[in-house]
mmCIF file of C-alpha atoms in Angstrom:
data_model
loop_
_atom_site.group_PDB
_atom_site.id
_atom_site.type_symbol
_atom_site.label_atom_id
_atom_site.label_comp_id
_atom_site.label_asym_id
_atom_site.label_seq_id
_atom_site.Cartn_x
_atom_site.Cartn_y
_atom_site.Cartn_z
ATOM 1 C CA UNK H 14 0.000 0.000 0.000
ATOM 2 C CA UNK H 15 1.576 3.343 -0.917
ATOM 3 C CA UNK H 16 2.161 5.379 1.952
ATOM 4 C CA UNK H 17 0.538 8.304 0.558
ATOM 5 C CA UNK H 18 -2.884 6.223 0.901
ATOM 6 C CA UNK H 19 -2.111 4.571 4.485
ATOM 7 C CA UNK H 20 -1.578 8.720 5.947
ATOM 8 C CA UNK H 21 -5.158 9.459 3.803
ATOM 9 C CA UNK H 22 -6.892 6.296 5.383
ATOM 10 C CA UNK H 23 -5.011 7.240 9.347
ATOM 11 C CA UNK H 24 -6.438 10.745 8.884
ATOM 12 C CA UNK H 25 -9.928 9.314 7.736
ATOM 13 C CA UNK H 26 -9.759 7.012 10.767
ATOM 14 C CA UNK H 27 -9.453 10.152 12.975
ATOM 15 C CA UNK H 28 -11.984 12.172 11.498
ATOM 16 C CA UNK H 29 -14.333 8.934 11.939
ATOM 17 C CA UNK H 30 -13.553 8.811 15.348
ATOM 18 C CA UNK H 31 -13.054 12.449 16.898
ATOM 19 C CA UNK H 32 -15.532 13.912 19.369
ATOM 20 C CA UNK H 33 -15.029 16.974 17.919
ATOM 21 C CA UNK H 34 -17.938 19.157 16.780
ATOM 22 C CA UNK H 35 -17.142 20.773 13.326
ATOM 23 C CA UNK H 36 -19.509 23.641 11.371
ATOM 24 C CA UNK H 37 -21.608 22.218 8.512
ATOM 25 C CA UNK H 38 -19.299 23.764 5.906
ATOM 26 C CA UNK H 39 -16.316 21.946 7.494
ATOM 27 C CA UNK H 40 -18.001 18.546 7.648
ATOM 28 C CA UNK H 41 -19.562 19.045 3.958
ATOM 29 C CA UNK H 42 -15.833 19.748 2.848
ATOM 30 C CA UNK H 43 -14.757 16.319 4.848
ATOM 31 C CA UNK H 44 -17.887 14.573 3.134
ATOM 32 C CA UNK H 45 -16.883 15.896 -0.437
ATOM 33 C CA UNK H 46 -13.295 15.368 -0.431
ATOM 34 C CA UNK H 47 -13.610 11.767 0.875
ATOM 35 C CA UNK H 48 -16.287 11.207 -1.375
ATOM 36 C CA UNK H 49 -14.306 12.507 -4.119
ATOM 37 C CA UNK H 50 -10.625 10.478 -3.003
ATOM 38 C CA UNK H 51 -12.454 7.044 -2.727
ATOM 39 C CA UNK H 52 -14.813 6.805 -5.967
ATOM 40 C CA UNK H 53 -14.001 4.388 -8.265
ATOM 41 C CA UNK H 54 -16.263 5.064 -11.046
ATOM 42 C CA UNK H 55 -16.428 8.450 -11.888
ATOM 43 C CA UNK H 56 -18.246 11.151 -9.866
ATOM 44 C CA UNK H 57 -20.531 10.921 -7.074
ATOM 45 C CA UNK H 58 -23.990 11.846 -6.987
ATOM 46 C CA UNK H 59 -25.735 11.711 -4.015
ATOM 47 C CA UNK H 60 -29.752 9.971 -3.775
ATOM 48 C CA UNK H 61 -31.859 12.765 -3.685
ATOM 49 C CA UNK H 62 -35.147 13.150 -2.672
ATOM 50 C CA UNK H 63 -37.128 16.387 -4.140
ATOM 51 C CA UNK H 64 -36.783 19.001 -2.148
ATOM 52 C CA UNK H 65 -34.387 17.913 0.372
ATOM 53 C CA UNK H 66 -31.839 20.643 1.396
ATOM 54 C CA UNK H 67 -29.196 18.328 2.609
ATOM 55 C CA UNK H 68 -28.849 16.430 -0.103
ATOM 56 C CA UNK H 69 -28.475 19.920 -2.126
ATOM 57 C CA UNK H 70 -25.329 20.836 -0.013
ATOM 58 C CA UNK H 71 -24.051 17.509 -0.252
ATOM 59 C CA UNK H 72 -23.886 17.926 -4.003
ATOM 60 C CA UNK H 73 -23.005 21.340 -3.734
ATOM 61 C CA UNK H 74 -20.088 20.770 -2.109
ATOM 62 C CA UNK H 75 -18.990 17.216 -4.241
ATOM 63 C CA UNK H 76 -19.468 19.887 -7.759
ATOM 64 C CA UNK H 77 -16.893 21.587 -5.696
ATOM 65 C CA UNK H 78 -14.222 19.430 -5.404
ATOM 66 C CA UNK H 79 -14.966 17.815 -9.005
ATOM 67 C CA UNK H 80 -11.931 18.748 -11.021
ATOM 68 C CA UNK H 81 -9.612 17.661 -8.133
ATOM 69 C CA UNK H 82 -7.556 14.267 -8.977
ATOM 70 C CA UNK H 83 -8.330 11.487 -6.372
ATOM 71 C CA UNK H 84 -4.777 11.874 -5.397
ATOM 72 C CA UNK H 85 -5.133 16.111 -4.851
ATOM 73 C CA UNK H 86 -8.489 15.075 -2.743
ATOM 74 C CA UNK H 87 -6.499 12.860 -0.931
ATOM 75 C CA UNK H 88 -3.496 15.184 0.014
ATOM 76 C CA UNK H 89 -6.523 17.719 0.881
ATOM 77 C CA UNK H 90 -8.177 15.863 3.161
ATOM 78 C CA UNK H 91 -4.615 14.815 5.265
ATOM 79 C CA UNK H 92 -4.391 18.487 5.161
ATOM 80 C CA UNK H 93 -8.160 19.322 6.126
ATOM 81 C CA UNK H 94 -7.448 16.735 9.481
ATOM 82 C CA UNK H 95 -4.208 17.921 10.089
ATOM 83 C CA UNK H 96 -5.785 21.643 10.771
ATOM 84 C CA UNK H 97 -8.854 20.507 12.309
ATOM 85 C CA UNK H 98 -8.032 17.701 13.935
ATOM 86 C CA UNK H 99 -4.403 17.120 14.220
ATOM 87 C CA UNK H 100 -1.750 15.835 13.230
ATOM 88 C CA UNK H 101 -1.442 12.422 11.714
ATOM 89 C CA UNK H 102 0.750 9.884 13.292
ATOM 90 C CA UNK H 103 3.321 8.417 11.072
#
């Protein structure tokens, strides 16, 4: 396993298990980037239901991070728990 993808799956392991409470904007940019570093065929869309406003941000946020490589939304999201959470044990 490259080591590049054993910090990105550490750092997921400690945003999964923090106590932490983060803003919605935060945790949407956790959601997308994740989202975005572990799809494996093409991009995600998220079930919707009509109307529903959280599924709306959800998407908002994944059209966000759409362009970025799986490997940039990787290094973004060691970054994104580094500065939230801490940082990652090697």
């Amino acid at each position: 396993m490259a080591e590049e993808n054993l910090e990105f799956l550490k750092a997921y392991e400690m945003a999964s298990s923090t106590d932490q409470q983060f803003p919605p904007d935060v945790l949407l940019h956790f959601y997308a980037l994740y989202k975005r570093a572990t799809e494996k065929n093409g991009f995600y869309i998220p079930p919707t239901n009509q109307g529903d406003l959280r599924s709306a941000f959800k998407i908002n946020a994944l059209i966000q991070v759409k362009d970025l490589s799986k490997k940039e939304a990787e290094k973004q999201y060691i970054e994104l728990v580094e500065h939230h959470i801490g940082e990652i044990p090697k």
